[in-house]
Coordinates of C-alpha atoms and ligand atoms in Angstrom, one line a residue:
M1497 CA 93.1 173.5 -45.3
P1498 CA 95.2 171.5 -47.7
T1499 CA 94.4 167.9 -47.3
R1500 CA 94.0 164.9 -49.5
P1501 CA 90.4 164.4 -50.8
Y1502 CA 88.4 162.1 -48.7
V1503 CA 84.9 160.7 -48.0
I1504 CA 83.4 159.9 -44.7
E1505 CA 81.8 156.5 -44.4
P1506 CA 79.2 155.9 -41.7
M1507 CA 80.4 153.8 -38.8
I1508 CA 78.2 154.4 -35.8
S1509 CA 74.7 156.0 -36.3
A1510 CA 73.3 158.9 -34.3
K1511 CA 70.6 156.5 -33.0
A1512 CA 73.1 153.9 -31.8
I1513 CA 75.1 156.7 -30.0
A1514 CA 72.0 158.0 -28.3
A1515 CA 71.0 154.6 -27.1
R1516 CA 74.6 153.9 -25.8
V1517 CA 74.8 157.3 -24.0
E1518 CA 71.5 156.6 -22.3
A1519 CA 72.8 153.2 -21.0
L1520 CA 76.1 154.8 -19.9
A1521 CA 74.3 157.5 -18.0
R1522 CA 72.4 154.9 -16.1
E1523 CA 75.6 153.2 -15.0
I1524 CA 77.2 156.5 -14.1
H1525 CA 74.1 157.4 -12.1
D1526 CA 74.4 154.2 -10.1
E1527 CA 78.1 154.8 -9.5
F1528 CA 77.6 158.4 -8.2
A1529 CA 74.1 158.0 -6.8
G1530 CA 73.6 160.2 -3.7
T1531 CA 76.5 162.5 -4.3
D1532 CA 76.1 166.3 -4.5
K1533 CA 79.8 166.7 -5.3
L1534 CA 80.0 165.6 -8.9
I1535 CA 82.0 167.5 -11.4
V1536 CA 82.0 166.3 -15.0
V1537 CA 85.2 167.3 -16.7
G1538 CA 85.3 167.3 -20.5
L1539 CA 88.5 167.2 -22.4
L1540 CA 88.4 169.9 -25.1
R1541 CA 87.6 170.0 -27.8
G1542 CA 86.6 166.5 -29.0
S1543 CA 84.3 165.6 -26.0
F1544 CA 82.0 168.7 -26.3
V1545 CA 79.1 166.9 -28.0
F1546 CA 79.4 163.7 -25.9
I1547 CA 79.5 165.6 -22.6
A1548 CA 76.5 167.7 -23.6
D1549 CA 74.4 164.6 -24.3
L1550 CA 75.8 162.7 -21.3
V1551 CA 75.0 165.3 -18.7
R1552 CA 71.5 165.8 -20.0
E1553 CA 70.8 162.1 -19.4
L1554 CA 72.2 162.3 -15.9
D1555 CA 69.6 162.8 -13.2
L1556 CA 72.1 164.1 -10.6
P1557 CA 73.2 167.5 -9.4
V1558 CA 76.2 168.1 -11.6
E1559 CA 78.8 170.8 -12.3
V1560 CA 80.6 170.9 -15.6
D1561 CA 84.2 172.0 -16.2
F1562 CA 86.7 171.6 -19.0
I1563 CA 90.4 171.0 -19.5
E1564 CA 92.4 171.1 -22.7
A1565 CA 95.4 169.0 -23.3
S1566 CA 97.5 168.5 -26.4
S1567 CA 100.0 165.8 -27.1
Y1568 CA 103.0 166.0 -29.3
G1569 CA 104.9 163.0 -30.7
N1570 CA 108.6 162.9 -29.9
A1571 CA 110.1 160.8 -32.6
M1572 CA 113.5 160.7 -31.0
E1573 CA 112.3 159.1 -27.8
S1574 CA 109.3 157.4 -29.4
S1575 CA 107.3 159.0 -26.5
R1576 CA 104.7 161.7 -26.3
E1577 CA 104.6 164.9 -24.3
V1578 CA 101.2 166.0 -23.1
R1579 CA 100.7 169.7 -22.3
I1580 CA 97.8 171.4 -20.5
L1581 CA 96.6 174.3 -22.7
K1582 CA 93.7 175.2 -20.5
D1583 CA 93.2 174.1 -16.9
L1584 CA 90.0 173.6 -14.9
R1585 CA 88.4 176.7 -13.5
G1586 CA 87.4 175.0 -10.2
E1587 CA 89.0 173.0 -7.4
I1588 CA 88.4 169.3 -7.3
Q1589 CA 89.8 168.4 -3.9
G1590 CA 87.3 166.2 -2.1
R1591 CA 85.0 166.2 -5.1
D1592 CA 83.7 163.3 -7.2
V1593 CA 85.1 163.7 -10.7
L1594 CA 84.1 162.1 -14.0
V1595 CA 86.6 162.7 -16.8
V1596 CA 85.0 162.6 -20.3
E1597 CA 87.2 161.9 -23.3
D1598 CA 86.3 161.5 -26.9
I1599 CA 88.8 158.7 -27.9
V1600 CA 91.4 156.7 -26.1
D1601 CA 94.0 156.1 -28.7
T1602 CA 97.6 155.7 -27.6
G1603 CA 96.4 156.5 -24.0
H1604 CA 99.0 159.2 -23.3
T1605 CA 96.4 162.0 -23.0
L1606 CA 94.1 160.2 -20.6
R1607 CA 97.0 158.9 -18.5
H1608 CA 98.5 162.4 -18.1
V1609 CA 95.2 164.1 -17.3
V1610 CA 94.2 161.4 -14.8
G1611 CA 97.6 161.6 -13.1
L1612 CA 97.3 165.4 -12.9
L1613 CA 93.8 165.4 -11.5
K1614 CA 94.4 162.6 -9.0
A1615 CA 97.2 164.6 -7.5
R1616 CA 94.7 167.2 -6.5
G1617 CA 93.0 164.9 -4.1
P1618 CA 89.5 164.2 -5.5
R1619 CA 87.3 161.9 -3.4
K1620 CA 86.6 159.7 -6.4
L1621 CA 87.8 159.9 -10.0
R1622 CA 86.3 157.9 -12.8
T1623 CA 86.8 158.1 -16.6
I1624 CA 84.6 157.6 -19.6
A1625 CA 85.4 157.6 -23.3
L1626 CA 83.0 157.5 -26.2
L1627 CA 85.5 155.5 -28.3
D1628 CA 88.3 153.2 -27.6
K1629 CA 91.0 151.9 -30.0
P1630 CA 92.7 149.3 -27.9
S1631 CA 94.9 148.1 -30.7
R1632 CA 96.7 151.5 -30.7
R1633 CA 97.5 151.6 -27.0
E1634 CA 101.0 152.6 -26.0
V1635 CA 100.5 153.0 -22.2
D1636 CA 98.5 150.8 -19.8
I1637 CA 95.3 152.7 -19.2
S1638 CA 91.7 152.1 -19.9
A1639 CA 88.6 154.2 -19.2
D1640 CA 86.1 153.0 -16.6
W1641 CA 83.3 153.2 -19.2
I1642 CA 83.6 152.9 -23.0
G1643 CA 80.9 153.8 -25.5
F1644 CA 82.2 151.7 -28.4
E1645 CA 85.4 149.8 -29.1
I1646 CA 86.6 150.5 -32.6
P1647 CA 89.3 149.2 -34.9
D1648 CA 92.3 151.3 -35.9
E1649 CA 90.5 153.7 -38.2
F1650 CA 90.6 157.5 -38.3
V1651 CA 87.1 158.6 -37.3
V1652 CA 85.2 161.9 -37.2
G1653 CA 81.9 163.3 -36.1
Y1654 CA 80.0 163.8 -32.9
G1655 CA 82.6 166.3 -31.7
I1656 CA 85.6 164.6 -33.2
D1657 CA 87.5 166.3 -36.0
F1658 CA 89.8 165.8 -38.9
A1659 CA 91.9 169.1 -39.3
Q1660 CA 89.2 170.8 -37.2
R1661 CA 86.4 169.9 -39.6
N1662 CA 83.5 167.4 -39.3
R1663 CA 82.9 167.9 -35.5
N1664 CA 79.3 168.8 -36.4
L1665 CA 78.4 165.4 -37.9
D1666 CA 75.6 163.8 -35.8
H1667 CA 77.2 160.3 -36.2
I1668 CA 80.7 158.7 -36.2
G1669 CA 82.2 158.1 -39.6
K1670 CA 85.5 156.9 -40.8
V1671 CA 87.7 158.9 -43.1
R1672 CA 88.6 157.2 -46.4
F1673 CA 91.1 159.0 -48.7
T1674 CA 90.1 159.0 -52.3
G1675 CA 93.1 160.6 -54.0
E1676 CA 96.5 162.3 -53.6
E1677 CA 97.2 165.7 -52.1
G1678 CA 97.2 168.7 -54.3
Ligands
LIG90 P1 95.9 159.6 -27.2 O1 96.7 160.4 -26.3 O2 96.7 159.0 -28.3 O3 95.0 158.6 -26.5 O4 95.1 160.6 -28.0 C1 93.8 160.8 -27.9 C2 93.4 162.0 -28.7 O5 93.8 161.9 -30.1 C3 91.9 162.0 -28.8 O6 91.4 162.8 -27.7 C4 91.7 162.7 -30.1 O7 91.7 164.1 -30.0 C5 92.8 162.3 -31.0 N1 92.4 161.1 -31.8 C6 92.8 159.9 -31.7 N2 92.2 159.1 -32.7 C7 91.5 159.9 -33.4 C8 90.6 159.8 -34.6 O8 90.4 158.6 -35.1 N3 90.1 160.9 -35.1 C9 90.2 162.1 -34.5 N4 91.0 162.3 -33.5 C10 91.6 161.2 -32.9
LIG91 MG1 91.2 165.0 -27.9

């Protein structure tokens, strides 16, 4: 994994995340109270820790499914192409769906996934993202719930990676490069 040397500086503590997840779960509970049709859909891979903590705070009958998307920059058209690498296992028609994302950055991924899933006719579809970088947005979309709004920093931990590493950090940290490549 050739990469420039870097350090990870703490940004959001495990304790702060846990408190926020608990508060978010209460709001989600109120939004979906009484339903027996809820499917929580995690976007792989970055949401896997968040979704695990979130569903354990949710006192509702819940199913869990996953979808994996990847987005590629297209420098020529200054656009991004989002591809589905792994689709849901289950049907969502007539169901209540909560899409769980790690970070909303440019917004292309979430917009694409929401469009795709809405076309399948869910009864209700809501979105939640642990982190939001509004200053990076390229398309007009926002999640219904946000854990934390953050500045334009590259972050890792709590499921979120840099070159596939650091997903296992229990908190969110920002990457600071300390030298040159090589
Ligand atoms: P978007 O389509 O630009 O909103 O891309 C969102 C995806 O980019 C997230 O799901 C992350 O996988 C990735 N991403 C965006 N910002 C960061 C970051 O700071 N650290 C790690 N991954 C990031
Ligand atoms: Mg992602």
